[in-house]
Tab-separated table of C-alpha atoms in Angstrom:
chain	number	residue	atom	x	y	z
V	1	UNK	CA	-9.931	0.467	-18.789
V	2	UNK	CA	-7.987	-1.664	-17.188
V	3	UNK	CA	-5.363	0.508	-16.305
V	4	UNK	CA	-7.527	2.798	-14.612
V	5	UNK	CA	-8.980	0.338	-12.986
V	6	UNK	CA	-5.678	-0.553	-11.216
V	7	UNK	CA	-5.781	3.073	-10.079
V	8	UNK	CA	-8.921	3.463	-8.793
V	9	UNK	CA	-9.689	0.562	-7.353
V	10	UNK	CA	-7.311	1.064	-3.918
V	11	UNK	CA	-9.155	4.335	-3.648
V	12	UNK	CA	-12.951	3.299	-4.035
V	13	UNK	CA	-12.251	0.367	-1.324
V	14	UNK	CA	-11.188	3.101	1.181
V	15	UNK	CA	-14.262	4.867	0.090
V	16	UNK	CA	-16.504	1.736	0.295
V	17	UNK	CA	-19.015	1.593	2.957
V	18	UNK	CA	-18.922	-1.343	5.130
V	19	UNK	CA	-22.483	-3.306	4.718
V	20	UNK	CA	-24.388	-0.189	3.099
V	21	UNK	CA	-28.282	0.328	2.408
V	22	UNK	CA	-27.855	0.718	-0.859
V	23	UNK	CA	-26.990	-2.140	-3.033
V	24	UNK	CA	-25.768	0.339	-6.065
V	25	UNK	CA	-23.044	1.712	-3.089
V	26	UNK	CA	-21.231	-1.731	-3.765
V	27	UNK	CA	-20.879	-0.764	-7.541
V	28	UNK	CA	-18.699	1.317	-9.292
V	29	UNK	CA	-19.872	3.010	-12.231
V	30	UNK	CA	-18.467	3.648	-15.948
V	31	UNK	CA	-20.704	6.398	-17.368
V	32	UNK	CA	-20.386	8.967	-19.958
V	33	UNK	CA	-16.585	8.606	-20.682
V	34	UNK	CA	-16.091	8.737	-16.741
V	35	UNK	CA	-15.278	5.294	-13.896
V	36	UNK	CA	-17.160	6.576	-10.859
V	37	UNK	CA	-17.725	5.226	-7.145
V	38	UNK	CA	-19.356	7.156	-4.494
V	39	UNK	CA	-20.351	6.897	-0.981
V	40	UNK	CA	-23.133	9.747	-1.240
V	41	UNK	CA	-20.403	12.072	0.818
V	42	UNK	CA	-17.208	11.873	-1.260
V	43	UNK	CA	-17.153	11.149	-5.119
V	44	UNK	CA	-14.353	9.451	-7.067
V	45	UNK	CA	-14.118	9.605	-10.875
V	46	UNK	CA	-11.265	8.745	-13.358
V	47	UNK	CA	-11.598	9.177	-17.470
V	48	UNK	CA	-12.049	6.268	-19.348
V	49	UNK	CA	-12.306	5.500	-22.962
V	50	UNK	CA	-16.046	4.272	-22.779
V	51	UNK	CA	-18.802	5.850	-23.251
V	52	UNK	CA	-21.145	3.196	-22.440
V	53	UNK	CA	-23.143	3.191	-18.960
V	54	UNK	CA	-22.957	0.433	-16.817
V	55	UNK	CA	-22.093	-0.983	-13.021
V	56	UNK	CA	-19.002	-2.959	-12.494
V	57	UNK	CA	-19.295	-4.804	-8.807
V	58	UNK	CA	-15.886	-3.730	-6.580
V	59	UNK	CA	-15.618	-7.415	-5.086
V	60	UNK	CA	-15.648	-8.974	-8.121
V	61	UNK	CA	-13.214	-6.402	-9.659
V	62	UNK	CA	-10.794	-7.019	-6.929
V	63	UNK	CA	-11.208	-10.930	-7.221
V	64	UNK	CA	-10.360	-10.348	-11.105
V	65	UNK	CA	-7.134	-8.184	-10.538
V	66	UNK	CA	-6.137	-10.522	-8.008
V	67	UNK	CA	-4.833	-12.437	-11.289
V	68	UNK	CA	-3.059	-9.880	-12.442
V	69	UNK	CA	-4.575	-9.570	-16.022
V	70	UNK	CA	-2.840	-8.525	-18.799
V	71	UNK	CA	-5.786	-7.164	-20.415
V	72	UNK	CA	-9.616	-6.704	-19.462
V	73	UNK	CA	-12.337	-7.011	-22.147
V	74	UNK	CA	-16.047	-5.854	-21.537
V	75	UNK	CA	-19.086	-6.876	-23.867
V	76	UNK	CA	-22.541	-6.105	-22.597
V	77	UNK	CA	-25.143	-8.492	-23.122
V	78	UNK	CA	-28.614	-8.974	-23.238
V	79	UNK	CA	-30.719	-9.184	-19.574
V	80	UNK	CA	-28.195	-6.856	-17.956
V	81	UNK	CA	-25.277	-8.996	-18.115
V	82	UNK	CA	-21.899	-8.000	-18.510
V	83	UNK	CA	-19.296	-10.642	-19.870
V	84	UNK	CA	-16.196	-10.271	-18.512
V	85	UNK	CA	-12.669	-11.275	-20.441
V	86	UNK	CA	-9.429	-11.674	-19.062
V	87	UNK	CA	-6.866	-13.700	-20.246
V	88	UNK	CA	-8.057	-17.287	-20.822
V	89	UNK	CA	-11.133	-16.744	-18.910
V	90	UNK	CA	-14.861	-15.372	-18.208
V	91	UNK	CA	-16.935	-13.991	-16.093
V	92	UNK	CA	-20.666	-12.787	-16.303
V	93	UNK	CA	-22.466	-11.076	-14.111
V	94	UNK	CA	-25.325	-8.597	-13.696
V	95	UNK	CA	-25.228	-4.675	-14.108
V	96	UNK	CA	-27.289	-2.134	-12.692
V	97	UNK	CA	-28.592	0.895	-14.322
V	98	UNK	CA	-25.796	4.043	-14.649
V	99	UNK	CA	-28.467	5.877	-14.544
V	100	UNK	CA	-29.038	6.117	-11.041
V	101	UNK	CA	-25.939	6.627	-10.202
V	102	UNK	CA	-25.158	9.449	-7.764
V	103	UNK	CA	-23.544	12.088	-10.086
V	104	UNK	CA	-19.526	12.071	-9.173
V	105	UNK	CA	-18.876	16.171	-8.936
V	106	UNK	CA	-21.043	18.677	-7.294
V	107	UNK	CA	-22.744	20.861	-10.029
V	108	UNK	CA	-21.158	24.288	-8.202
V	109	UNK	CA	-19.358	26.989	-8.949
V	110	UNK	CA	-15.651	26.291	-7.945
V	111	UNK	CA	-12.642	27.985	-7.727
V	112	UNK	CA	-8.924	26.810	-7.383
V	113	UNK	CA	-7.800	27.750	-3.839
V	114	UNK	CA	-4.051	26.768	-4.373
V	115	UNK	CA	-2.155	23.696	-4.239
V	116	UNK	CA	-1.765	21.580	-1.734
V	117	UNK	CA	1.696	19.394	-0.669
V	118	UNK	CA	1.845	16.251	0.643
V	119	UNK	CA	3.076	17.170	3.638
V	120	UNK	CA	0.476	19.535	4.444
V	121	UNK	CA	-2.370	16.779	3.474
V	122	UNK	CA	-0.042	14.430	5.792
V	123	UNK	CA	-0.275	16.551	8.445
V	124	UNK	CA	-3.605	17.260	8.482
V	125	UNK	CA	-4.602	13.353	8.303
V	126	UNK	CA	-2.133	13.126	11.483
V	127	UNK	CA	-4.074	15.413	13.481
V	128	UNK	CA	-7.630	13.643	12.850
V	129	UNK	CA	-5.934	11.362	16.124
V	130	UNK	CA	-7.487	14.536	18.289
V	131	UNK	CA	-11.250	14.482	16.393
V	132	UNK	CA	-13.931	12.668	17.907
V	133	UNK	CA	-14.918	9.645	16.971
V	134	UNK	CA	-18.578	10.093	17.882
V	135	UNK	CA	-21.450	9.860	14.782
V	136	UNK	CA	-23.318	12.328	16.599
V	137	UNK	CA	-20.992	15.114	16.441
V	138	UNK	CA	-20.194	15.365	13.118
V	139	UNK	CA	-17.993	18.670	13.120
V	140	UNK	CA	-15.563	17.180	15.708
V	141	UNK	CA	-15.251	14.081	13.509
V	142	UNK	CA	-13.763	16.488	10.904
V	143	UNK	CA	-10.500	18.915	10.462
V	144	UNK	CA	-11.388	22.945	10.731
V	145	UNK	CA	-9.114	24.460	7.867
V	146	UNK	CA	-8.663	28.007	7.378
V	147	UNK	CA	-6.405	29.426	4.224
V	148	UNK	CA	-5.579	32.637	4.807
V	149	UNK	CA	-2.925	35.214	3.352
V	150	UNK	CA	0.310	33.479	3.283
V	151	UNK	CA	-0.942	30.494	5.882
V	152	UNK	CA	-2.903	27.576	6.352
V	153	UNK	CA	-3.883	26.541	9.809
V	154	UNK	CA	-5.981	23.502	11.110
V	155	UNK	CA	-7.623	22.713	14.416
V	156	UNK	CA	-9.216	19.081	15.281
V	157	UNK	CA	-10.855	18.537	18.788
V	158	UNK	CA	-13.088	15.649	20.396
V	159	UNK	CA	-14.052	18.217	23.174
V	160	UNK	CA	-11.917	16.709	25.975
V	161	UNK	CA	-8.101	18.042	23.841
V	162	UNK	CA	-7.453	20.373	21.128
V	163	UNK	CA	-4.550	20.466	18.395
V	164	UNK	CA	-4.179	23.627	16.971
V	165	UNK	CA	-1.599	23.999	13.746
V	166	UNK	CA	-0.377	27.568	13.273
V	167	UNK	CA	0.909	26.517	9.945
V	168	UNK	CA	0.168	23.265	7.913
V	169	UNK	CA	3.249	24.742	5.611
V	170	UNK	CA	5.824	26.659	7.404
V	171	UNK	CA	8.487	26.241	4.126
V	172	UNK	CA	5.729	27.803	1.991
V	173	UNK	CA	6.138	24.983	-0.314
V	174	UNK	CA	2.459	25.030	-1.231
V	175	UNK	CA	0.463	27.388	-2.948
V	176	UNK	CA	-2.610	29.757	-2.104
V	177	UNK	CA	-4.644	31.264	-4.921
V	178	UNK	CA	-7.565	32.369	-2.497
V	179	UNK	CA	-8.706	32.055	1.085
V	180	UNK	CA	-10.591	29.307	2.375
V	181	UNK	CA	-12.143	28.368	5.901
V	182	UNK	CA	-14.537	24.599	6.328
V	183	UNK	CA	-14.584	21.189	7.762
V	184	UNK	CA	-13.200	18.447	5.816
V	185	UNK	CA	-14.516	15.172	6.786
V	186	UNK	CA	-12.068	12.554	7.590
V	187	UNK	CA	-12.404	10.067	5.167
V	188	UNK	CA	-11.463	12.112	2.332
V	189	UNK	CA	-8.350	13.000	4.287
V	190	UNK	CA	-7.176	9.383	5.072
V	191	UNK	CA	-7.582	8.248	1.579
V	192	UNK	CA	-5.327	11.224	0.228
V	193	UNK	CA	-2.765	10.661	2.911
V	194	UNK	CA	-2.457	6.787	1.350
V	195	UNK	CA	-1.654	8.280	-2.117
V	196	UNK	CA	2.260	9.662	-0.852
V	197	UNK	CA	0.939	12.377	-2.963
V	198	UNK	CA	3.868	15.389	-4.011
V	199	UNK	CA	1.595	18.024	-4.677
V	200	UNK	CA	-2.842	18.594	-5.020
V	201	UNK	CA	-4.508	21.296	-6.900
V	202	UNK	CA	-7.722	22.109	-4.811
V	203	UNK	CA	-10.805	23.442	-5.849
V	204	UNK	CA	-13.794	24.310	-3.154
V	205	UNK	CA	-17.371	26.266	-3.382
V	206	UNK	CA	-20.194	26.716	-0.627
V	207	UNK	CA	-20.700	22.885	-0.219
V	208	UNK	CA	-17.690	20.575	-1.533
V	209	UNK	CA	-14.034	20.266	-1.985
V	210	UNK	CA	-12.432	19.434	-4.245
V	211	UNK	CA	-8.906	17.537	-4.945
V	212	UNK	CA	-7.220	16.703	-8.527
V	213	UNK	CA	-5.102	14.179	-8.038
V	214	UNK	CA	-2.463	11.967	-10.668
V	215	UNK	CA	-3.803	9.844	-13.532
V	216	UNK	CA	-6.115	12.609	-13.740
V	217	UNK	CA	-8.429	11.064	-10.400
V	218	UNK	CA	-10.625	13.943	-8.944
V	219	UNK	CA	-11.702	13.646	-5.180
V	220	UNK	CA	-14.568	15.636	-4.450
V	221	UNK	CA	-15.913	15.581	-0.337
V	222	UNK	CA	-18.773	17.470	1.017
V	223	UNK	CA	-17.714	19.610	3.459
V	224	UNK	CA	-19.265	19.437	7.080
V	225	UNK	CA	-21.502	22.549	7.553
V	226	UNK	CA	-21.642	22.281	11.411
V	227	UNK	CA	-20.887	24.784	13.996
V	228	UNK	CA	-17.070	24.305	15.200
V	229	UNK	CA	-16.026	25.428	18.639
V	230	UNK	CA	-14.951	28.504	19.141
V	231	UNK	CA	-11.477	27.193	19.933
V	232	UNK	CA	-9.932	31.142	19.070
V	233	UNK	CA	-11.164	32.475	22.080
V	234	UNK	CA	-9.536	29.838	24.370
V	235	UNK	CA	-6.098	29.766	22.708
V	236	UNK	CA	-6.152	33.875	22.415
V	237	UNK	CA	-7.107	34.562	26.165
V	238	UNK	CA	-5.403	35.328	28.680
V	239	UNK	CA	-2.351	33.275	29.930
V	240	UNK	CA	-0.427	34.884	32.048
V	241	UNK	CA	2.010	32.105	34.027
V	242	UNK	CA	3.949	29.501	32.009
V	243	UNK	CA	6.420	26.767	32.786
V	244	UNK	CA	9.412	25.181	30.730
V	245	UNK	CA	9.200	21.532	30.959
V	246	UNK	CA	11.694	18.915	29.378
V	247	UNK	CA	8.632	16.785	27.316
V	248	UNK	CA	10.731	13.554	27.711
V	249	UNK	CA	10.395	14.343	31.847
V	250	UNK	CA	6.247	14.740	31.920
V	251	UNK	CA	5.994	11.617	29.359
V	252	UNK	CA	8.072	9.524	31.759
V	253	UNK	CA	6.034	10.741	34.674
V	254	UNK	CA	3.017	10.188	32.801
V	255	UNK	CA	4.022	6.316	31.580
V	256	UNK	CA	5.327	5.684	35.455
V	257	UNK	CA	2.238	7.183	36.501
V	258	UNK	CA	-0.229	5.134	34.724
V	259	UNK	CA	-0.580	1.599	36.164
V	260	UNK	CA	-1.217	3.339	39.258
V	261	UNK	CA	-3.570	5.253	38.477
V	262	UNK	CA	-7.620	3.827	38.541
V	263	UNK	CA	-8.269	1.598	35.200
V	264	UNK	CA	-11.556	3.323	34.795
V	265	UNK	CA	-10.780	7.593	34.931
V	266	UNK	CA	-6.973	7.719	34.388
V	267	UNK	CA	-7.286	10.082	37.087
V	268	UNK	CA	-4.296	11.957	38.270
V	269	UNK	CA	-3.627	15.473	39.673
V	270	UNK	CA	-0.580	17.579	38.507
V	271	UNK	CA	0.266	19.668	41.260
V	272	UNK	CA	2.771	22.696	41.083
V	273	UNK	CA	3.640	24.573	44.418
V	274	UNK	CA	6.968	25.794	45.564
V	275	UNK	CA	8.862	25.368	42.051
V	276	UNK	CA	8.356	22.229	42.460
V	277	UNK	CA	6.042	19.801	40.243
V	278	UNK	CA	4.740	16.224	41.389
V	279	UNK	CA	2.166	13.893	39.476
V	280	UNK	CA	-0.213	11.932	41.728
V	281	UNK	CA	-2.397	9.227	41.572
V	282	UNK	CA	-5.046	7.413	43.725
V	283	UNK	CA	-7.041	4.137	43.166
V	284	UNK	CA	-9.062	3.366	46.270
V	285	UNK	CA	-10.210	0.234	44.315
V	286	UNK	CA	-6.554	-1.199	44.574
V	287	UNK	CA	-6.250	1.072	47.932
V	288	UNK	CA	-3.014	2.717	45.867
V	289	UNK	CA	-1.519	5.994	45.598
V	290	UNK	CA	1.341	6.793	43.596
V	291	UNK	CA	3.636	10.094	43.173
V	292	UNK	CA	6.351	11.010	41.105
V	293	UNK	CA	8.839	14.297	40.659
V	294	UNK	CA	8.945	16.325	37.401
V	295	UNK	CA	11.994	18.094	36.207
V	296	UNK	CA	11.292	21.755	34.890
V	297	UNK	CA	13.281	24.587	34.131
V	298	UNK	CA	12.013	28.058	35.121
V	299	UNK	CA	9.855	29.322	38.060
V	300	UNK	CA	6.032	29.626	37.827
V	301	UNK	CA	4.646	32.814	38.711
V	302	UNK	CA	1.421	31.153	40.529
V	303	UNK	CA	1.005	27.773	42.155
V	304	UNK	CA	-1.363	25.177	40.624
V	305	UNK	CA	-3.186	21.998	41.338
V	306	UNK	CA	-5.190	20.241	38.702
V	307	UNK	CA	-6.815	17.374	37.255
V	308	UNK	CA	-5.750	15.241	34.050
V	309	UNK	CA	-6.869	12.208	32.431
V	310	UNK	CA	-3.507	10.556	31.968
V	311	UNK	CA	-4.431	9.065	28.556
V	312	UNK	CA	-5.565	12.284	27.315
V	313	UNK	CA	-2.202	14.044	28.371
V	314	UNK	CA	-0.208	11.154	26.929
V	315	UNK	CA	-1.893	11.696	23.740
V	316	UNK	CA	-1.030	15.607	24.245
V	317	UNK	CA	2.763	14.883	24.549
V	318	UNK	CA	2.844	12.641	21.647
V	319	UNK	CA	1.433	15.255	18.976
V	320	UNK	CA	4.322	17.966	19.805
V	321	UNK	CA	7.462	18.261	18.308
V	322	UNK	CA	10.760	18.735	19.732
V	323	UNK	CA	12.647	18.411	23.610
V	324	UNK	CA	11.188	21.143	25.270
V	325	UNK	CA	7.346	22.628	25.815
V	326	UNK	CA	6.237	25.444	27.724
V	327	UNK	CA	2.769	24.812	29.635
V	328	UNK	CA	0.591	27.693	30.020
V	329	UNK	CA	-2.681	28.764	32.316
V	330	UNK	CA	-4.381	31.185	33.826
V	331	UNK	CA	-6.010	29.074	36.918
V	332	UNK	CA	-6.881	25.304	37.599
V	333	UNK	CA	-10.847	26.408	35.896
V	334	UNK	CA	-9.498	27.042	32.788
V	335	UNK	CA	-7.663	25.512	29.523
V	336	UNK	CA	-4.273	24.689	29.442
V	337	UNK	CA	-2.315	25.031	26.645
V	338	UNK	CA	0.924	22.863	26.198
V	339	UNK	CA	3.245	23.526	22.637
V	340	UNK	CA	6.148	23.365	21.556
V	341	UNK	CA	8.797	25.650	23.269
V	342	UNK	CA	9.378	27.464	19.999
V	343	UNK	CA	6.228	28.361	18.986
């Protein structure tokens, strides 16, 4: 047990719910051969050799590894007590009933929809920086997966920017066994991501996923069964004009740009006219205004002035990858798509 309790302990605090309703939510649970901890969303279990039922409290498990035991010894005792055994000494303390314990897996049909690396689970966690934050939108708070043929591709948006992945594993170093399309929610990504995980077998049905991990730890999530936006139709329309920009160039104009700019909107306007590109700003608060030049390679078939919150653009930059990107639009009323020059 104790063993396994080194294991799984890391992962049930990042499941843990900060102050929950529930007292049994502070618990983990050893029942029916299995060490289980749940926030009612996500389910952790781990094998153990005891078949006894019982709760073991997480902040007094912590407190007890803290001293590094070499071994852990657990007698239950009359009144719900649990006596506690760890090198020269003891600890009792009350246990609550098993039974009510959320079960830890999903009784659903599932089937194994490949293998996941951890480079593709890293990525995806990375990308979660785009998804909202907001409790009331539950399907932005998540990642939009799709497995499909020979790729799997990812989208996370808070509504104001978008990151779309073509593919989550361009080297084809994972494996797909069938196709797959939901919303993961983002806890059960950031706790994988902490693992430095090689490889995941995943299993999913209608309502959960499901991830089998090392040391034989299964991760199950239920998957967000929301309406996603219909992000497809943006990033397929039409764009007919594009410009090559050097990224480093538009993230220097963007940095120089931003004390300038009002504290409150991060207003600024990007205009492009004459092959030439210039990034204002305007804070009649301060009674400032603020311009700046932007390098670009290429001419742009039709001139352009629009609007940008500077921190949102910022944030933009950051996510792609390599020295150049290539900014496309159709006019100033619709989306504008910035990637990476060689996608």
């Amino acid at each position: 047990m104790l063993k396994e309790l080194k294991v799984f302990l890391p992962l049930a605090e990042g499941l843990k719910v900060h102050k929950p309703s529930l007292e049994i939510l502070n618990h983990m649970a050893v029942k029916d051969g299995q060490l289980l901890f749940t926030d009612l969303e996500n389910w952790l279990s781990i094998p153990v050799a005891d078949e006894r039922n019982y709760t073991l409290p997480i902040e007094l498990i912590k407190e007890i590894l803290k001293s590094r035991p070499a071994e852990l010894s657990i007698t239950i005792r009359k009144g719900n007590q649990l006596e506690l055994r760890y090198g020269r000494n003891t600890v009792v303390c009350h246990f609550m009933d098993a039974a009510d314990y959320t079960p830890p897996l999903p009784k659903e049909r599932q089937r194994r929809i490949g293998v996941w690396t951890g480079a593709m689970i890293r990525r995806m966690r990375k990308q979660l920086r785009h998804a909202s934050r907001d409790e009331l939108k539950p399907a932005l708070q998540g990642l939009w997966v799709r497995q499909s043929g020979a790729r799997v591709s990812s989208c996370a948006t808070d509504g104001h920017t978008l990151e779309y992945m073509h593919s989550l594993d361009p080297a084809q170093e994972g494996e797909i066994s069938a196709d797959f399309e939901g919303i993961l929610p983002p806890k059960c990504l950031k706790i994988l991501s902490k693992l430095r995980l090689a490889r995941a077998t995943v299993m999913a049905g209608p309502e959960y996923i499901q991830f089998r991990l090392p040391h034989y730890v299964q991760l199950s999530s239920r998957l967000i069964h929301e309406s996603y936006p219909d992000f497809e139709t943006i990033l397929n329309g039409p764009m007919p004009h594009e410009l090559a920009l050097p990224k480093a160039a538009l993230a220097q104009a963007v940095a120089a740009s931003l004390p300038f700019a009002n504290k409150a909107t991060r207003l600024a306007r990007l205009k492009l006219q004459n092959g030439t590109i210039r990034l204002l700003t305007r804070d009649p608060e301060r009674e400032l205004a603020f311009g700046t030049e932007i390098e670009h390679a290429g001419h742009a078939a039709k001139a352009l002035e629009i609007g940008f919150n500077l921190k949102l653009l910022e944030k933009t930059l950051a996510s792609l990858p390599g020295e150049q990107i290539l900014w496309k639009y159709r006019d100033e009323h619709s989306a504008q798509l910035f990637c990476a020059r060689d996608e």
